[in-house]
Coordinates of C-alpha atoms and ligand atoms in Angstrom, one line a residue:
M1 CA 21.5 -39.2 69.6
S2 CA 19.9 -36.3 70.4
P3 CA 21.3 -33.2 68.3
I4 CA 24.4 -31.8 70.2
E5 CA 23.3 -27.8 72.0
F6 CA 24.8 -24.9 73.2
S7 CA 24.5 -24.4 76.6
K8 CA 22.2 -22.2 77.8
R9 CA 25.5 -20.0 79.3
L10 CA 26.5 -19.6 75.6
Q11 CA 23.2 -19.2 73.8
Q12 CA 22.8 -16.5 76.1
L13 CA 25.7 -14.6 74.2
P14 CA 24.5 -11.8 71.9
P15 CA 24.3 -12.1 68.5
Y16 CA 27.6 -11.5 66.8
L17 CA 26.9 -7.7 65.1
F18 CA 29.5 -7.2 62.9
A19 CA 28.8 -10.6 61.3
E20 CA 26.7 -9.3 58.1
I21 CA 29.5 -6.5 57.1
D22 CA 32.1 -9.3 58.1
K23 CA 30.1 -11.0 55.2
A24 CA 30.3 -8.2 52.8
K25 CA 33.8 -7.3 53.3
R26 CA 34.7 -11.0 52.6
A27 CA 32.4 -11.0 49.3
A28 CA 33.8 -7.5 48.1
R29 CA 37.5 -9.0 47.9
A30 CA 36.5 -12.0 46.6
E31 CA 35.2 -9.7 43.8
G32 CA 39.0 -8.1 43.8
R33 CA 37.8 -4.5 44.9
D34 CA 40.0 -2.9 46.4
I35 CA 38.5 -2.8 50.0
I36 CA 40.1 -0.1 53.0
D37 CA 39.3 -1.7 55.8
L38 CA 39.0 0.9 58.9
G39 CA 37.4 -1.5 60.8
V40 CA 39.8 -3.7 62.2
G41 CA 41.6 -2.3 65.9
D42 CA 45.0 -4.3 64.9
P43 CA 47.8 -1.8 64.2
D44 CA 49.3 -2.2 60.6
S45 CA 53.2 -2.0 61.9
E46 CA 55.7 -4.3 63.0
T47 CA 56.9 -5.1 66.2
P48 CA 60.4 -3.1 66.6
K49 CA 63.1 -5.2 65.5
F50 CA 64.9 -4.8 69.6
I51 CA 61.8 -6.6 71.0
I52 CA 61.9 -9.5 68.1
D53 CA 65.8 -9.9 68.8
A54 CA 64.8 -10.5 72.1
L55 CA 62.1 -13.0 71.0
K56 CA 64.7 -14.8 68.9
K57 CA 67.4 -15.1 71.5
A58 CA 65.2 -16.7 74.1
A59 CA 63.6 -18.7 72.0
A60 CA 67.0 -20.7 70.7
D61 CA 67.3 -20.9 75.0
G62 CA 66.0 -24.6 75.9
K63 CA 65.7 -23.6 79.1
N64 CA 62.6 -21.5 77.9
H65 CA 61.0 -24.2 76.2
H66 CA 59.1 -25.4 79.3
Y67 CA 55.9 -24.9 81.1
A68 CA 55.8 -21.6 82.7
F69 CA 55.3 -20.2 85.6
D70 CA 51.2 -19.2 86.0
A71 CA 52.9 -16.0 87.7
G72 CA 55.3 -15.5 85.1
M73 CA 58.6 -14.7 85.6
P74 CA 59.8 -12.8 88.6
E75 CA 61.9 -10.8 86.5
L76 CA 58.8 -9.8 84.3
R77 CA 56.5 -9.0 87.4
K78 CA 59.2 -6.8 88.8
T79 CA 59.8 -5.3 85.4
I80 CA 56.2 -4.3 85.3
S81 CA 56.3 -3.2 89.3
R82 CA 59.2 -0.5 87.7
W83 CA 57.7 0.7 84.8
C84 CA 53.9 1.2 86.2
Q85 CA 56.5 3.2 89.1
K86 CA 58.3 5.5 86.2
R87 CA 54.9 6.0 84.4
F88 CA 52.2 6.9 86.9
N89 CA 54.2 7.1 89.6
I90 CA 52.9 4.3 91.7
S91 CA 53.8 1.3 93.9
L92 CA 52.9 -2.2 93.3
D93 CA 54.4 -5.5 95.1
S94 CA 55.8 -7.8 92.4
D95 CA 54.6 -10.3 94.5
T96 CA 51.3 -9.9 95.3
E97 CA 49.7 -7.0 93.3
V98 CA 50.9 -7.7 89.8
Y99 CA 49.7 -10.8 87.1
P100 CA 51.0 -11.2 83.4
L101 CA 48.2 -12.7 81.3
I102 CA 48.2 -13.7 78.0
G103 CA 46.9 -10.7 76.5
S104 CA 44.7 -8.0 78.6
K105 CA 41.6 -10.0 76.6
E106 CA 42.2 -13.3 78.4
G107 CA 42.4 -11.5 82.0
L108 CA 39.5 -9.0 81.5
T109 CA 37.1 -12.5 80.7
H110 CA 38.6 -14.4 83.3
L111 CA 38.5 -11.8 86.3
P112 CA 34.5 -12.4 86.4
L113 CA 34.5 -16.2 87.0
G114 CA 36.7 -15.5 90.4
I115 CA 34.3 -12.4 91.6
I116 CA 31.2 -12.4 90.2
N117 CA 28.1 -14.9 91.3
P118 CA 25.6 -15.8 89.7
G119 CA 22.6 -12.5 89.5
D120 CA 25.1 -10.2 90.7
R121 CA 24.8 -6.8 88.5
V122 CA 27.8 -5.9 86.7
L123 CA 27.7 -2.4 84.6
I124 CA 29.0 -2.6 81.2
P125 CA 29.5 0.9 79.3
D126 CA 27.4 1.6 76.2
P127 CA 29.2 1.3 74.0
A128 CA 32.0 -1.1 75.0
Y129 CA 34.9 -3.0 73.3
P130 CA 32.4 -6.6 73.3
A131 CA 34.4 -9.0 75.6
Y132 CA 33.5 -7.5 78.7
R133 CA 30.0 -8.6 78.4
S134 CA 30.2 -11.8 77.8
S135 CA 32.4 -12.2 80.1
V136 CA 29.5 -11.7 82.9
I137 CA 27.4 -13.4 81.2
F138 CA 30.1 -16.5 81.3
A139 CA 30.3 -16.0 85.0
G140 CA 26.4 -16.2 85.4
G141 CA 26.3 -12.0 86.6
E142 CA 23.4 -9.6 85.2
V143 CA 24.4 -6.8 82.8
V144 CA 23.5 -3.3 83.6
A145 CA 24.3 -0.9 81.0
L146 CA 26.2 2.5 82.0
P147 CA 25.3 4.6 79.2
L148 CA 28.3 6.4 77.8
K149 CA 26.8 9.6 75.6
E150 CA 28.5 12.0 74.0
K151 CA 27.2 15.1 75.9
N152 CA 29.1 13.7 78.7
D153 CA 32.2 13.6 76.8
Y154 CA 31.6 9.8 77.4
L155 CA 32.4 9.6 80.9
P156 CA 29.8 7.8 82.7
E157 CA 27.0 9.5 85.1
L158 CA 28.0 9.0 88.8
S159 CA 25.1 9.0 90.0
L160 CA 24.4 5.3 88.2
L161 CA 27.2 3.9 89.9
K162 CA 24.9 2.1 92.6
N163 CA 23.8 -1.3 93.3
A164 CA 26.4 -3.6 91.4
K165 CA 29.0 -5.3 92.5
A166 CA 31.6 -4.8 89.7
V167 CA 32.1 -1.7 87.3
F168 CA 33.9 -2.0 83.7
L169 CA 36.2 1.0 82.9
N170 CA 38.1 1.5 79.6
Y171 CA 39.8 5.2 79.7
P172 CA 41.0 5.9 76.7
N173 CA 38.2 4.3 75.5
N174 CA 37.5 2.2 73.0
P175 CA 35.2 3.0 70.5
T176 CA 34.3 6.3 71.6
S177 CA 38.4 7.9 71.9
A178 CA 36.7 9.3 75.1
I179 CA 39.8 9.9 78.3
L180 CA 39.0 10.1 81.8
P181 CA 40.3 13.7 83.7
K182 CA 41.8 12.8 86.8
A183 CA 39.6 15.1 88.4
Y184 CA 36.9 12.7 87.2
M185 CA 38.5 9.9 88.5
K186 CA 38.6 10.6 91.9
D187 CA 35.0 11.6 92.0
L188 CA 34.5 7.7 90.7
I189 CA 36.8 6.3 93.2
A190 CA 34.9 8.1 96.2
M191 CA 31.7 6.7 94.9
A192 CA 32.8 3.3 94.2
K193 CA 34.1 3.0 97.4
K194 CA 30.9 4.3 99.4
E195 CA 28.8 1.7 96.8
N196 CA 31.3 -0.9 97.5
M197 CA 31.5 -1.7 94.2
I198 CA 35.0 -3.6 92.2
V199 CA 36.5 -1.5 90.0
I200 CA 37.4 -3.2 86.9
S201 CA 40.0 -0.7 84.8
D202 CA 41.1 -1.5 81.1
L203 CA 44.1 0.2 80.1
A204 CA 44.9 -1.2 77.1
Y205 CA 45.2 2.0 75.2
S206 CA 47.0 4.2 77.4
E207 CA 50.6 4.8 75.5
V208 CA 48.0 5.8 72.5
Y209 CA 47.9 9.6 73.7
Y210 CA 48.1 12.7 71.4
D211 CA 49.2 16.3 72.0
D212 CA 51.1 14.7 75.5
Q213 CA 47.8 14.1 77.0
K214 CA 49.0 11.5 78.9
P215 CA 45.9 9.5 80.3
A216 CA 46.9 8.7 83.9
S217 CA 45.9 5.7 85.9
F218 CA 43.3 5.0 88.9
L219 CA 45.8 3.5 91.3
E220 CA 47.3 7.0 91.1
I221 CA 44.3 7.9 93.5
D222 CA 44.5 7.6 97.1
G223 CA 43.0 4.5 98.4
A224 CA 42.2 3.0 94.7
K225 CA 44.1 0.0 95.7
D226 CA 40.8 -0.8 97.8
C227 CA 38.9 -1.4 95.0
V228 CA 40.6 -1.4 91.8
I229 CA 42.3 -3.7 89.5
E230 CA 43.8 -2.3 86.3
F231 CA 44.6 -4.1 82.6
H232 CA 47.5 -3.2 80.4
S233 CA 48.5 -4.5 77.5
F234 CA 51.7 -4.6 75.4
S235 CA 49.7 -5.4 72.2
K236 CA 49.0 -1.4 70.9
T237 CA 52.2 0.2 72.4
F238 CA 54.7 -2.4 71.1
Y239 CA 52.6 -3.6 68.3
M240 CA 52.2 -6.7 69.4
T241 CA 48.3 -7.7 69.4
G242 CA 49.8 -11.3 67.8
W243 CA 51.8 -12.0 70.3
R244 CA 49.7 -12.3 73.2
I245 CA 51.2 -10.5 76.5
G246 CA 49.7 -7.9 79.1
W247 CA 49.3 -7.8 82.9
A248 CA 46.7 -7.0 85.9
C249 CA 47.6 -5.3 88.5
G250 CA 46.5 -3.5 91.6
N251 CA 44.1 -5.0 94.4
P252 CA 46.3 -8.0 95.7
K253 CA 42.7 -10.3 96.6
L254 CA 41.4 -9.2 93.0
I255 CA 45.1 -10.4 91.8
A256 CA 44.6 -13.3 93.9
A257 CA 40.8 -14.0 92.6
L258 CA 42.1 -13.9 89.2
A259 CA 45.6 -16.0 89.5
K260 CA 43.3 -19.0 90.7
V261 CA 40.8 -18.9 87.9
K262 CA 43.8 -18.7 85.6
T263 CA 45.5 -21.3 87.5
N264 CA 43.3 -23.9 86.8
I265 CA 42.6 -22.9 83.1
D266 CA 45.8 -21.7 81.4
S267 CA 49.8 -22.6 82.3
G268 CA 50.9 -19.5 82.0
I269 CA 52.8 -16.9 78.8
F270 CA 56.0 -18.5 76.5
Q271 CA 58.7 -17.6 78.4
A272 CA 60.9 -16.5 75.5
I273 CA 57.7 -13.9 75.4
Q274 CA 58.0 -12.9 78.8
V275 CA 61.7 -12.2 77.9
A276 CA 61.0 -9.9 74.6
G277 CA 58.2 -8.1 77.3
I278 CA 61.3 -7.3 79.7
E279 CA 62.7 -5.9 77.0
A280 CA 60.1 -3.8 75.4
L281 CA 59.2 -2.3 79.2
N282 CA 63.2 -1.8 79.7
N283 CA 63.9 -0.4 76.3
G284 CA 60.8 0.9 74.2
D285 CA 59.6 4.5 75.5
Q286 CA 61.4 5.2 71.7
A287 CA 59.2 3.2 69.8
A288 CA 56.0 4.1 72.1
K289 CA 56.6 7.7 71.4
D290 CA 57.3 7.2 67.3
M291 CA 54.1 5.2 67.6
R292 CA 52.1 7.8 68.9
A293 CA 53.8 10.4 66.3
L294 CA 53.0 8.1 63.8
Y295 CA 49.4 7.7 64.4
Q296 CA 49.2 11.8 65.4
D297 CA 50.3 12.7 61.9
R298 CA 47.4 9.8 60.0
R299 CA 45.4 11.5 62.8
D300 CA 45.5 14.5 61.8
A301 CA 45.5 14.4 58.0
F302 CA 42.4 11.9 58.2
V303 CA 40.5 14.5 60.7
Q304 CA 41.2 17.5 58.4
G305 CA 41.0 15.6 55.3
L306 CA 37.4 14.2 56.5
R307 CA 35.9 18.2 57.2
S308 CA 37.7 19.4 54.0
I309 CA 35.0 17.3 52.6
G310 CA 32.1 18.2 55.2
W311 CA 32.0 15.8 57.5
N312 CA 33.0 17.8 60.9
V313 CA 34.2 15.0 62.6
P314 CA 35.3 15.0 66.4
A315 CA 39.2 14.4 66.7
P316 CA 40.1 11.2 68.5
K317 CA 41.6 12.4 71.5
A318 CA 43.2 8.8 72.4
A319 CA 43.4 5.6 71.0
F320 CA 43.3 4.7 67.5
Y321 CA 39.7 4.9 66.4
L322 CA 38.0 8.0 64.6
W323 CA 34.4 8.0 66.0
S324 CA 31.9 10.4 64.8
P325 CA 28.3 10.7 64.6
I326 CA 27.1 9.6 60.4
P327 CA 27.0 11.9 58.2
K328 CA 23.7 13.5 58.5
K329 CA 22.0 12.1 55.2
F330 CA 22.2 8.3 56.6
N331 CA 19.6 7.3 59.0
D332 CA 21.8 4.4 60.7
S333 CA 24.7 3.0 61.3
M334 CA 24.4 0.0 60.0
Q335 CA 22.4 2.0 56.7
T336 CA 26.2 4.0 57.1
A337 CA 28.4 1.3 57.4
K338 CA 27.2 -0.7 54.5
T339 CA 26.8 2.1 52.0
F340 CA 30.6 3.3 52.3
L341 CA 31.3 -0.4 51.6
E342 CA 29.0 -0.9 48.8
K343 CA 29.5 2.6 47.2
A344 CA 33.2 3.6 48.7
D345 CA 34.9 -0.2 49.2
I346 CA 35.6 1.5 53.0
V347 CA 35.0 -0.9 56.0
A348 CA 33.9 1.1 58.9
T349 CA 32.6 -0.7 62.2
P350 CA 29.0 0.5 62.5
G351 CA 28.8 1.9 66.2
N352 CA 25.5 -0.4 67.3
G353 CA 27.9 -3.0 67.3
F354 CA 29.2 -2.2 70.6
G355 CA 25.9 -1.4 72.3
T356 CA 22.8 0.4 72.3
Y357 CA 23.9 3.4 72.6
G358 CA 26.0 3.7 69.9
E359 CA 23.8 3.6 67.3
G360 CA 24.5 6.8 65.5
Y361 CA 27.8 6.6 65.3
I362 CA 30.5 4.9 63.0
R363 CA 34.2 4.3 63.6
M364 CA 37.3 4.2 61.5
T365 CA 40.3 2.9 62.5
L366 CA 44.0 5.0 62.2
T367 CA 45.6 1.5 61.2
M368 CA 46.3 2.5 58.0
E369 CA 49.0 4.2 56.0
K370 CA 48.1 7.9 55.7
S371 CA 48.2 7.3 51.9
K372 CA 45.5 4.7 52.4
L373 CA 43.2 6.9 54.8
L374 CA 43.3 10.0 52.0
E375 CA 42.3 7.7 49.9
A376 CA 39.2 6.7 52.0
V377 CA 38.9 10.9 52.3
K378 CA 38.8 11.0 48.4
R379 CA 36.1 8.4 47.6
L380 CA 33.9 9.2 50.5
K381 CA 33.9 12.8 49.2
K382 CA 31.7 10.8 46.1
I383 CA 29.2 9.8 48.6
L384 CA 28.5 12.5 51.1
Ligands
PMP1 N1 40.9 -3.9 75.1 C1 40.1 -3.2 74.6 C2 39.6 -2.0 74.7 C3 40.3 -3.0 73.2 O1 40.1 -2.9 72.6 C4 41.4 -4.8 73.0 C5 41.9 -4.9 71.7 N2 41.7 -4.0 70.9 C6 41.9 -5.5 74.6 C7 41.3 -4.9 75.5 C8 42.2 -6.6 74.4 O2 44.0 -6.5 74.0 P1 45.0 -7.7 73.9 O3 45.2 -7.5 73.0 O4 45.7 -7.1 75.5 O5 44.4 -8.3 74.7

C-alpha cells in the first residue's frame, strides 16, 4: 500500500504557529516550573450553579436522551429570539432566522460549505481567530486578507470591501479587543449591500464589555438582514466553553444554507444542554454582569500594573484579551513570547499567530486570577 497522504485541502491549511510555544510550555511544566498561562482564551471560572442544576435535572430525564432535533428545541429557538429582542431590540423569526449550534465555532466553520464555491474570494480579517481562514480553505474559497491596523482602531478600511463573496467580521474582536462603532456598522452594511457581499459577523464576545460600552449587533441596522448572518455563543457569557452551545441568527437564506450543511454532518445538541441554555438566557443577566465586573477588575489591575513598570499597554475595550505592541527591547512577536516564557515563566501568544498584521504584537488573556496577573507584572518587571 502506498503511504497515506492528507488531502490537498488539508495540506493547504496554514501551519499551526502556536506549536512552538505549546511545546515550550509543556516542557516548562514538565520541569515543574510555575507557569502563568496567559495564552488560553478559556475562562478560569466555573459555570454558574443555576445552569448546572438545570443540566442535572434535564440529564436525568429520559426524554432528553434521544437524538435532538437538528434545528434545536423550539423553546430554545424562541428563547434565543426573545433574548435578542431584549438585548439588541431586533426581531427574529424563531423558525427561520435562528439556529442553535454546537458552539459558535462549529457554525462559523460550517457556513462556508453552504455558500462558498471553489475560487470564491472571502475577506478574512488579519489578525483574526484562525478558524475563519481554515473554513474558507475547506470550502475551496480564496482567502483575501483584510488588514486590521492599530492606526484605524482595528477597523477594516471600507474601500477594501469589494470583489468578494463574503466577509468575516468579529467585534468585540479577538485578538485586538477592538469594538465597532454603530456609525461604522451602518457604513459597512451599505458598502456590503452595494457590493453584494455576505457579512458573517462573529459576536462570540457580545457580553464581555467594559465601562457599559455595550456592543451592538449588525442586525440592529436597518436592512442588514438582507446580507448578515451573526454568530453567538454561550461560552464566554456564562463560562460554558466546554458545553458546546451557541447559535446563528439573521438572513433566513443564510440560515437555511447552514442548516442544510449541518443536517448532513451532525445531529444537534444534547437536549439537556439545550434546556440548560434556555435557563442561562432566561435567568443569566446577573451572572453576565458579575462576569463583566470580574474582568473589569482584572483588566484595570493588570493594565495599571504593566504601565507602572513602564510598559504602556492599551486597555482592552472589550473581550478578555490584552493586545499590545511588544515592548521596545524586543524585535518580534515570537522572540517576545519566547523570552516571556523562558525568563519569566509566562505564556503569552505571539501576535503573528493571528496573521501577518499581528506581527509586532502580543496577546495576553485576563482568564487568570488577579493575584496571578499581578505576579505576572512582578516577573515582567525583571525582564523589561
Ligand atoms: N469566535 C471567536 C472570536 C473566538 O475567540 C472563539 C473562541 N475562542 C469562538 C468564536 C468560538 O467560541 P465557541 O465556544 O462558541 O465555539
